[in-house]
CSV table of C-alpha atoms in Angstrom, one decimal:
chain,number,residue,atom,x,y,z
A,1,LEU,CA,0.0,0.0,0.0
A,2,VAL,CA,1.0,3.6,-0.6
A,3,PRO,CA,-1.6,5.4,1.6
A,4,ASP,CA,0.3,8.7,1.9
A,5,PHE,CA,0.3,10.7,-1.4
A,6,HIS,CA,0.0,7.5,-3.5
A,7,ASN,CA,2.2,7.2,-6.6
A,8,PRO,CA,0.9,8.0,-9.2
A,9,THR,CA,-2.5,9.4,-8.1
A,10,GLY,CA,-1.2,11.6,-5.2
A,11,LEU,CA,-4.2,10.6,-3.1
A,12,LEU,CA,-4.0,10.6,0.7
A,13,MET,CA,-6.0,7.9,2.4
A,14,ASP,CA,-8.1,9.1,5.4
A,15,ASP,CA,-8.2,7.5,8.8
A,16,ALA,CA,-11.7,5.9,8.3
A,17,THR,CA,-10.5,4.2,5.1
A,18,ARG,CA,-7.3,3.0,6.8
A,19,SER,CA,-9.3,1.5,9.6
A,20,ALA,CA,-11.8,-0.2,7.3
A,21,LEU,CA,-9.0,-1.6,5.1
A,22,ALA,CA,-7.0,-2.8,8.2
A,23,ALA,CA,-10.1,-4.7,9.4
A,24,VAL,CA,-10.4,-6.5,6.1
A,25,PHE,CA,-6.7,-7.4,6.2
A,26,ALA,CA,-7.1,-8.7,9.7
A,27,ARG,CA,-10.2,-10.8,8.9
A,28,THR,CA,-8.5,-12.3,5.8
A,29,ARG,CA,-5.1,-12.7,7.6
A,30,THR,CA,-3.4,-10.7,4.8
A,31,ALA,CA,0.2,-9.6,5.3
A,32,VAL,CA,0.4,-5.8,5.0
A,33,VAL,CA,3.4,-3.9,3.6
A,34,VAL,CA,3.1,-0.1,3.7
A,35,ASP,CA,5.3,2.3,1.7
A,36,GLU,CA,5.7,5.6,3.6
A,37,THR,CA,8.4,7.1,1.5
A,38,PHE,CA,6.1,10.0,0.5
A,39,VAL,CA,4.7,10.7,3.9
A,40,GLU,CA,7.0,13.6,4.6
A,41,LEU,CA,6.0,15.4,1.4
A,42,SER,CA,2.7,17.1,2.5
A,43,LEU,CA,2.4,20.4,0.7
A,44,THR,CA,-0.4,21.8,2.9
A,45,ASP,CA,-0.9,22.5,6.6
A,46,THR,CA,-3.6,19.9,6.9
A,47,ALA,CA,-3.1,17.4,9.7
A,48,MET,CA,-2.0,14.0,8.5
A,49,PRO,CA,-3.9,10.8,9.3
A,50,LEU,CA,-2.4,8.3,11.7
A,51,PRO,CA,0.2,5.9,10.2
A,52,PHE,CA,-1.4,2.8,8.7
A,53,ALA,CA,0.3,0.7,11.3
A,54,ALA,CA,-1.7,2.4,14.0
A,55,HIS,CA,-4.7,0.6,12.5
A,56,ALA,CA,-2.8,-2.6,11.5
A,57,PRO,CA,-0.2,-3.3,14.2
A,58,GLY,CA,1.3,-6.2,12.3
A,59,ALA,CA,2.1,-4.2,9.2
A,60,LEU,CA,5.6,-3.9,7.8
A,61,THR,CA,6.3,-0.2,7.1
A,62,VAL,CA,8.9,0.9,4.6
A,63,GLY,CA,10.5,4.4,4.9
A,64,GLY,CA,13.4,6.3,3.5
A,65,VAL,CA,15.1,9.6,2.7
A,66,SER,CA,15.3,9.5,-1.1
A,67,LYS,CA,11.9,11.2,-1.6
A,68,ALA,CA,12.0,13.5,1.4
A,69,PHE,CA,15.6,14.8,0.9
A,70,TRP,CA,17.3,13.7,-2.3
A,71,GLY,CA,16.6,11.0,-4.8
A,72,GLY,CA,20.3,10.0,-5.0
A,73,LEU,CA,20.4,9.0,-1.4
A,74,ARG,CA,19.1,5.5,-1.3
A,75,VAL,CA,18.9,4.9,2.4
A,76,GLY,CA,15.8,3.3,3.9
A,77,TRP,CA,14.4,1.4,6.8
A,78,LEU,CA,11.7,-1.0,7.9
A,79,ARG,CA,9.5,-0.8,11.0
A,80,ALA,CA,8.0,-4.1,12.0
A,81,PRO,CA,6.6,-6.0,15.0
A,82,ALA,CA,9.5,-7.1,17.4
A,83,GLU,CA,8.9,-10.8,16.7
A,84,ASP,CA,9.6,-10.2,12.9
A,85,VAL,CA,12.8,-8.2,13.2
A,86,ALA,CA,15.3,-11.1,13.5
A,87,ALA,CA,13.9,-12.8,10.3
A,88,LEU,CA,14.0,-9.6,8.4
A,89,VAL,CA,17.6,-8.9,9.5
A,90,ASP,CA,18.6,-12.4,8.4
A,91,ALA,CA,17.0,-12.0,5.1
A,92,ARG,CA,18.8,-8.7,4.5
A,93,HIS,CA,22.2,-10.2,5.3
A,94,SER,CA,21.5,-12.9,2.7
A,95,LEU,CA,21.1,-10.3,0.0
A,96,ASP,CA,24.0,-7.9,0.5
A,97,LEU,CA,26.5,-6.6,3.0
A,98,GLY,CA,24.7,-3.5,3.9
A,99,THR,CA,24.1,0.1,2.8
A,100,PRO,CA,27.3,2.2,2.2
A,101,VAL,CA,28.5,3.8,5.4
A,102,LEU,CA,29.0,7.2,3.9
A,103,ASP,CA,25.4,7.3,2.7
A,104,GLN,CA,24.2,6.3,6.2
A,105,LEU,CA,26.2,9.1,7.8
A,106,VAL,CA,24.7,11.6,5.4
A,107,ALA,CA,21.3,10.4,6.3
A,108,VAL,CA,22.0,10.7,10.0
A,109,GLU,CA,23.1,14.3,9.5
A,110,LEU,CA,20.0,15.1,7.5
A,111,LEU,CA,17.7,13.5,10.1
A,112,ALA,CA,19.4,15.6,12.7
A,113,GLN,CA,18.3,18.7,10.7
A,114,ARG,CA,15.0,17.2,9.7
A,115,ASP,CA,12.6,20.1,10.3
A,116,ALA,CA,14.7,22.7,8.4
A,117,ALA,CA,15.6,20.3,5.6
A,118,LEU,CA,12.0,19.3,5.1
A,119,ALA,CA,10.8,22.8,5.1
A,120,ALA,CA,13.2,23.7,2.3
A,121,ARG,CA,12.3,20.6,0.4
A,122,ARG,CA,8.6,21.1,0.7
A,123,ALA,CA,8.9,24.8,-0.5
A,124,THR,CA,10.9,23.6,-3.6
A,125,VAL,CA,8.4,20.8,-4.4
A,126,ARG,CA,5.4,23.1,-3.9
A,127,GLU,CA,6.9,25.6,-6.4
A,128,GLN,CA,7.5,22.8,-8.9
A,129,ARG,CA,4.0,21.5,-8.5
A,130,ASP,CA,2.4,24.9,-9.0
A,131,ALA,CA,4.6,25.5,-12.1
A,132,LEU,CA,3.5,22.2,-13.6
A,133,VAL,CA,-0.2,22.8,-12.8
A,134,THR,CA,-0.1,26.2,-14.4
A,135,ALA,CA,1.7,24.9,-17.5
A,136,VAL,CA,-0.8,22.0,-18.0
A,137,ARG,CA,-3.8,24.3,-17.5
A,138,ASP,CA,-2.3,26.7,-20.1
A,139,ARG,CA,-1.1,24.3,-22.8
A,140,LEU,CA,-3.4,21.3,-22.3
A,141,PRO,CA,-6.7,22.7,-21.0
A,142,ARG,CA,-8.7,19.6,-21.9
A,143,TRP,CA,-6.6,17.4,-19.6
A,144,ARG,CA,-8.2,16.9,-16.2
A,145,PHE,CA,-6.4,16.4,-12.9
A,146,ARG,CA,-6.7,17.0,-9.2
A,147,VAL,CA,-4.1,19.2,-7.6
A,148,PRO,CA,-2.3,16.9,-5.2
A,149,THR,CA,-1.8,18.0,-1.6
A,150,GLY,CA,1.5,16.1,-1.4
A,151,GLY,CA,3.8,13.7,-3.2
A,152,LEU,CA,5.7,14.2,-6.5
A,153,ALA,CA,3.3,13.6,-9.3
A,154,LEU,CA,0.3,14.9,-11.2
A,155,TRP,CA,-2.1,12.2,-12.4
A,156,CYS,CA,-3.8,13.5,-15.5
A,157,GLU,CA,-6.9,12.1,-17.2
A,158,LEU,CA,-6.7,12.5,-21.0
A,159,PRO,CA,-9.7,13.4,-23.2
A,160,GLU,CA,-9.0,10.2,-25.2
A,161,PRO,CA,-7.3,6.9,-24.2
A,162,ARG,CA,-4.0,7.6,-25.9
A,163,SER,CA,-1.5,7.5,-23.1
A,164,SER,CA,1.0,5.1,-24.7
A,165,VAL,CA,0.9,6.9,-28.0
A,166,VAL,CA,1.5,10.2,-26.3
A,167,VAL,CA,4.5,8.8,-24.4
A,168,ALA,CA,6.0,7.6,-27.6
A,169,ALA,CA,5.5,11.0,-29.3
A,170,ALA,CA,6.9,12.8,-26.2
A,171,GLU,CA,10.1,10.7,-26.4
A,172,ARG,CA,10.6,12.0,-29.9
A,173,HIS,CA,10.3,15.5,-28.4
A,174,GLY,CA,12.9,14.7,-25.8
A,175,VAL,CA,10.6,14.0,-22.8
A,176,LEU,CA,10.6,10.6,-21.1
A,177,LEU,CA,7.3,9.7,-19.4
A,178,ALA,CA,5.6,6.6,-18.0
A,179,SER,CA,2.3,5.7,-19.5
A,180,GLY,CA,-0.8,5.1,-17.4
A,181,GLY,CA,-0.7,1.4,-18.2
A,182,GLN,CA,2.6,0.9,-16.4
A,183,PHE,CA,0.8,1.6,-13.1
A,184,GLY,CA,-1.9,-1.1,-13.7
A,185,VAL,CA,-1.4,-4.7,-12.7
A,186,GLU,CA,-3.1,-5.8,-16.0
A,187,GLY,CA,-2.3,-2.7,-18.1
A,188,GLY,CA,-5.1,-0.5,-19.2
A,189,LEU,CA,-5.3,3.1,-17.8
A,190,GLU,CA,-4.8,4.4,-21.3
A,191,ARG,CA,-6.8,7.5,-20.3
A,192,PHE,CA,-4.2,8.5,-17.7
A,193,LEU,CA,-0.6,9.9,-17.7
A,194,ARG,CA,1.7,10.6,-14.8
A,195,LEU,CA,3.6,13.9,-14.9
A,196,PRO,CA,6.2,14.1,-12.1
A,197,PHE,CA,7.1,17.6,-10.8
A,198,ILE,CA,10.7,16.9,-9.9
A,199,LEU,CA,12.4,19.4,-12.2
A,200,PRO,CA,12.9,23.2,-11.8
A,201,PRO,CA,9.9,25.3,-12.8
A,202,ASP,CA,11.4,26.5,-16.1
A,203,GLU,CA,12.2,23.0,-17.2
A,204,LEU,CA,8.7,21.8,-16.3
A,205,THR,CA,7.2,24.6,-18.3
A,206,GLU,CA,9.3,23.6,-21.3
A,207,ALA,CA,8.5,19.9,-20.8
A,208,VAL,CA,4.8,20.6,-20.9
A,209,ALA,CA,5.2,22.6,-24.1
A,210,ARG,CA,6.9,19.6,-25.7
A,211,ILE,CA,4.2,17.2,-24.3
A,212,ALA,CA,1.5,19.5,-25.8
A,213,ARG,CA,3.2,19.2,-29.2
A,214,ALA,CA,3.3,15.4,-28.7
A,215,TRP,CA,-0.4,15.3,-27.8
A,216,ASP,CA,-1.2,17.3,-30.9
A,217,ALA,CA,0.9,14.9,-33.0
A,218,SER,CA,-0.9,11.9,-31.5
A,219,LEU,CA,-4.2,13.4,-32.5
A,220,ASP,CA,-3.0,14.0,-36.1
A,221,ASP,CA,-2.1,10.3,-36.3
A,222,PRO,CA,-5.0,8.5,-34.7
A,223,GLY,CA,-3.8,5.1,-36.0
A,224,GLY,CA,-0.4,5.5,-34.5
A,225,VAL,CA,0.9,2.5,-32.5
A,226,ALA,CA,3.2,3.0,-29.5
A,227,PRO,CA,6.4,1.0,-29.3
A,228,ARG,CA,6.7,-1.6,-26.5
A,229,ALA,CA,6.5,0.3,-23.2
A,230,ARG,CA,9.7,0.7,-21.2
A,231,LEU,CA,9.9,0.7,-17.4
A,232,ILE,CA,10.9,4.2,-16.2
A,233,ALA,CA,11.6,4.7,-12.5
Protein backbone atom coordinates (compact mmCIF):
# COMPACT_ATOMS: atom_id res chain seq x y z
CA LEU A 1 0.00 0.00 0.00
CA VAL A 2 0.98 3.61 -0.57
CA PRO A 3 -1.61 5.39 1.60
CA ASP A 4 0.30 8.68 1.87
CA PHE A 5 0.29 10.66 -1.42
CA HIS A 6 -0.02 7.55 -3.52
CA ASN A 7 2.18 7.17 -6.58
CA PRO A 8 0.90 7.99 -9.19
CA THR A 9 -2.47 9.43 -8.10
CA GLY A 10 -1.22 11.65 -5.25
CA LEU A 11 -4.19 10.63 -3.09
CA LEU A 12 -4.04 10.63 0.71
CA MET A 13 -6.01 7.86 2.43
CA ASP A 14 -8.09 9.11 5.38
CA ASP A 15 -8.24 7.46 8.80
CA ALA A 16 -11.69 5.93 8.26
CA THR A 17 -10.53 4.18 5.09
CA ARG A 18 -7.32 3.00 6.77
CA SER A 19 -9.30 1.54 9.63
CA ALA A 20 -11.78 -0.22 7.35
CA LEU A 21 -9.03 -1.62 5.15
CA ALA A 22 -7.02 -2.81 8.15
CA ALA A 23 -10.10 -4.66 9.43
CA VAL A 24 -10.41 -6.48 6.09
CA PHE A 25 -6.74 -7.44 6.18
CA ALA A 26 -7.08 -8.73 9.75
CA ARG A 27 -10.17 -10.77 8.90
CA THR A 28 -8.51 -12.33 5.85
CA ARG A 29 -5.11 -12.73 7.58
CA THR A 30 -3.43 -10.74 4.82
CA ALA A 31 0.17 -9.60 5.28
CA VAL A 32 0.44 -5.82 4.95
CA VAL A 33 3.44 -3.90 3.59
CA VAL A 34 3.09 -0.12 3.71
CA ASP A 35 5.27 2.28 1.70
CA GLU A 36 5.66 5.57 3.60
CA THR A 37 8.40 7.11 1.49
CA PHE A 38 6.13 10.01 0.46
CA VAL A 39 4.69 10.69 3.92
CA GLU A 40 7.03 13.64 4.59
CA LEU A 41 6.00 15.45 1.41
CA SER A 42 2.75 17.05 2.54
CA LEU A 43 2.42 20.38 0.72
CA THR A 44 -0.37 21.82 2.89
CA ASP A 45 -0.86 22.54 6.58
CA THR A 46 -3.62 19.92 6.89
CA ALA A 47 -3.14 17.43 9.72
CA MET A 48 -1.96 14.03 8.51
CA PRO A 49 -3.87 10.81 9.27
CA LEU A 50 -2.41 8.28 11.69
CA PRO A 51 0.21 5.92 10.23
CA PHE A 52 -1.40 2.85 8.68
CA ALA A 53 0.33 0.67 11.30
CA ALA A 54 -1.73 2.41 13.99
CA HIS A 55 -4.71 0.59 12.48
CA ALA A 56 -2.80 -2.58 11.50
CA PRO A 57 -0.17 -3.27 14.22
CA GLY A 58 1.27 -6.23 12.32
CA ALA A 59 2.11 -4.20 9.22
CA LEU A 60 5.62 -3.88 7.83
CA THR A 61 6.30 -0.19 7.11
CA VAL A 62 8.91 0.94 4.59
CA GLY A 63 10.46 4.40 4.93
CA GLY A 64 13.42 6.26 3.48
CA VAL A 65 15.11 9.56 2.71
CA SER A 66 15.25 9.52 -1.09
CA LYS A 67 11.89 11.23 -1.60
CA ALA A 68 12.01 13.54 1.42
CA PHE A 69 15.56 14.84 0.90
CA TRP A 70 17.32 13.74 -2.28
CA GLY A 71 16.64 11.01 -4.84
CA GLY A 72 20.28 9.98 -5.04
CA LEU A 73 20.44 9.04 -1.36
CA ARG A 74 19.14 5.48 -1.32
CA VAL A 75 18.87 4.91 2.43
CA GLY A 76 15.76 3.32 3.85
CA TRP A 77 14.41 1.39 6.80
CA LEU A 78 11.73 -1.02 7.94
CA ARG A 79 9.49 -0.79 10.98
CA ALA A 80 8.05 -4.12 12.03
CA PRO A 81 6.64 -6.03 15.02
CA ALA A 82 9.45 -7.09 17.36
CA GLU A 83 8.88 -10.78 16.66
CA ASP A 84 9.55 -10.25 12.93
CA VAL A 85 12.77 -8.22 13.17
CA ALA A 86 15.25 -11.11 13.48
CA ALA A 87 13.92 -12.82 10.35
CA LEU A 88 14.04 -9.55 8.40
CA VAL A 89 17.64 -8.89 9.46
CA ASP A 90 18.64 -12.42 8.44
CA ALA A 91 16.96 -11.98 5.06
CA ARG A 92 18.80 -8.70 4.50
CA HIS A 93 22.16 -10.25 5.29
CA SER A 94 21.51 -12.93 2.68
CA LEU A 95 21.06 -10.27 -0.04
CA ASP A 96 24.00 -7.89 0.46
CA LEU A 97 26.54 -6.64 2.97
CA GLY A 98 24.66 -3.47 3.87
CA THR A 99 24.10 0.14 2.83
CA PRO A 100 27.27 2.20 2.20
CA VAL A 101 28.52 3.78 5.43
CA LEU A 102 28.98 7.25 3.90
CA ASP A 103 25.36 7.29 2.73
CA GLN A 104 24.17 6.30 6.19
CA LEU A 105 26.24 9.07 7.80
CA VAL A 106 24.74 11.64 5.41
CA ALA A 107 21.26 10.37 6.26
CA VAL A 108 22.00 10.72 9.98
CA GLU A 109 23.08 14.34 9.46
CA LEU A 110 19.96 15.10 7.45
CA LEU A 111 17.69 13.52 10.05
CA ALA A 112 19.38 15.64 12.73
CA GLN A 113 18.32 18.72 10.70
CA ARG A 114 15.01 17.19 9.66
CA ASP A 115 12.65 20.12 10.25
CA ALA A 116 14.73 22.72 8.41
CA ALA A 117 15.64 20.35 5.58
CA LEU A 118 12.03 19.26 5.09
CA ALA A 119 10.76 22.84 5.12
CA ALA A 120 13.16 23.74 2.33
CA ARG A 121 12.35 20.59 0.38
CA ARG A 122 8.58 21.14 0.66
CA ALA A 123 8.92 24.75 -0.49
CA THR A 124 10.86 23.60 -3.56
CA VAL A 125 8.41 20.82 -4.39
CA ARG A 126 5.42 23.13 -3.90
CA GLU A 127 6.91 25.63 -6.36
CA GLN A 128 7.52 22.84 -8.87
CA ARG A 129 3.99 21.47 -8.46
CA ASP A 130 2.45 24.89 -9.00
CA ALA A 131 4.56 25.51 -12.10
CA LEU A 132 3.48 22.18 -13.59
CA VAL A 133 -0.19 22.79 -12.78
CA THR A 134 -0.07 26.22 -14.39
CA ALA A 135 1.66 24.90 -17.52
CA VAL A 136 -0.77 22.00 -18.01
CA ARG A 137 -3.78 24.26 -17.53
CA ASP A 138 -2.33 26.67 -20.07
CA ARG A 139 -1.08 24.27 -22.75
CA LEU A 140 -3.39 21.26 -22.26
CA PRO A 141 -6.69 22.70 -21.03
CA ARG A 142 -8.68 19.57 -21.89
CA TRP A 143 -6.59 17.40 -19.58
CA ARG A 144 -8.20 16.86 -16.20
CA PHE A 145 -6.41 16.41 -12.88
CA ARG A 146 -6.75 16.97 -9.17
CA VAL A 147 -4.07 19.21 -7.65
CA PRO A 148 -2.30 16.88 -5.19
CA THR A 149 -1.77 17.96 -1.59
CA GLY A 150 1.51 16.10 -1.44
CA GLY A 151 3.84 13.71 -3.21
CA LEU A 152 5.71 14.25 -6.46
CA ALA A 153 3.32 13.60 -9.34
CA LEU A 154 0.30 14.93 -11.21
CA TRP A 155 -2.08 12.19 -12.39
CA CYS A 156 -3.78 13.47 -15.54
CA GLU A 157 -6.89 12.13 -17.23
CA LEU A 158 -6.72 12.54 -21.00
CA PRO A 159 -9.70 13.37 -23.22
CA GLU A 160 -8.99 10.19 -25.20
CA PRO A 161 -7.33 6.87 -24.25
CA ARG A 162 -3.98 7.59 -25.89
CA SER A 163 -1.46 7.48 -23.06
CA SER A 164 1.01 5.06 -24.67
CA VAL A 165 0.90 6.90 -28.00
CA VAL A 166 1.53 10.24 -26.27
CA VAL A 167 4.48 8.76 -24.37
CA ALA A 168 6.01 7.56 -27.63
CA ALA A 169 5.47 10.96 -29.26
CA ALA A 170 6.85 12.78 -26.22
CA GLU A 171 10.06 10.74 -26.41
CA ARG A 172 10.56 12.04 -29.94
CA HIS A 173 10.31 15.53 -28.45
CA GLY A 174 12.93 14.74 -25.81
CA VAL A 175 10.64 14.01 -22.84
CA LEU A 176 10.56 10.59 -21.13
CA LEU A 177 7.31 9.66 -19.39
CA ALA A 178 5.63 6.58 -17.96
CA SER A 179 2.26 5.73 -19.51
CA GLY A 180 -0.80 5.05 -17.39
CA GLY A 181 -0.69 1.36 -18.23
CA GLN A 182 2.60 0.93 -16.39
CA PHE A 183 0.75 1.60 -13.14
CA GLY A 184 -1.92 -1.06 -13.69
CA VAL A 185 -1.43 -4.70 -12.73
CA GLU A 186 -3.07 -5.80 -15.97
CA GLY A 187 -2.30 -2.74 -18.11
CA GLY A 188 -5.13 -0.49 -19.19
CA LEU A 189 -5.34 3.06 -17.78
CA GLU A 190 -4.82 4.45 -21.28
CA ARG A 191 -6.77 7.54 -20.29
CA PHE A 192 -4.18 8.47 -17.68
CA LEU A 193 -0.65 9.86 -17.70
CA ARG A 194 1.70 10.61 -14.81
CA LEU A 195 3.61 13.89 -14.88
CA PRO A 196 6.23 14.11 -12.09
CA PHE A 197 7.09 17.56 -10.76
CA ILE A 198 10.71 16.87 -9.88
CA LEU A 199 12.42 19.40 -12.18
CA PRO A 200 12.94 23.17 -11.80
CA PRO A 201 9.90 25.26 -12.80
CA ASP A 202 11.36 26.52 -16.09
CA GLU A 203 12.22 22.98 -17.19
CA LEU A 204 8.72 21.77 -16.27
CA THR A 205 7.20 24.57 -18.34
CA GLU A 206 9.33 23.58 -21.32
CA ALA A 207 8.52 19.90 -20.80
CA VAL A 208 4.78 20.60 -20.89
CA ALA A 209 5.20 22.63 -24.09
CA ARG A 210 6.85 19.60 -25.67
CA ILE A 211 4.21 17.24 -24.27
CA ALA A 212 1.52 19.50 -25.76
CA ARG A 213 3.18 19.17 -29.17
CA ALA A 214 3.34 15.41 -28.65
CA TRP A 215 -0.36 15.35 -27.78
CA ASP A 216 -1.23 17.27 -30.94
CA ALA A 217 0.94 14.91 -32.99
CA SER A 218 -0.85 11.90 -31.51
CA LEU A 219 -4.21 13.37 -32.54
CA ASP A 220 -2.95 13.99 -36.08
CA ASP A 221 -2.05 10.29 -36.34
CA PRO A 222 -4.98 8.49 -34.67
CA GLY A 223 -3.83 5.15 -36.00
CA GLY A 224 -0.36 5.48 -34.51
CA VAL A 225 0.94 2.53 -32.53
CA ALA A 226 3.19 3.05 -29.54
CA PRO A 227 6.37 0.99 -29.28
CA ARG A 228 6.73 -1.56 -26.52
CA ALA A 229 6.53 0.30 -23.22
CA ARG A 230 9.70 0.73 -21.20
CA LEU A 231 9.87 0.72 -17.44
CA ILE A 232 10.89 4.17 -16.22
CA ALA A 233 11.62 4.74 -12.53
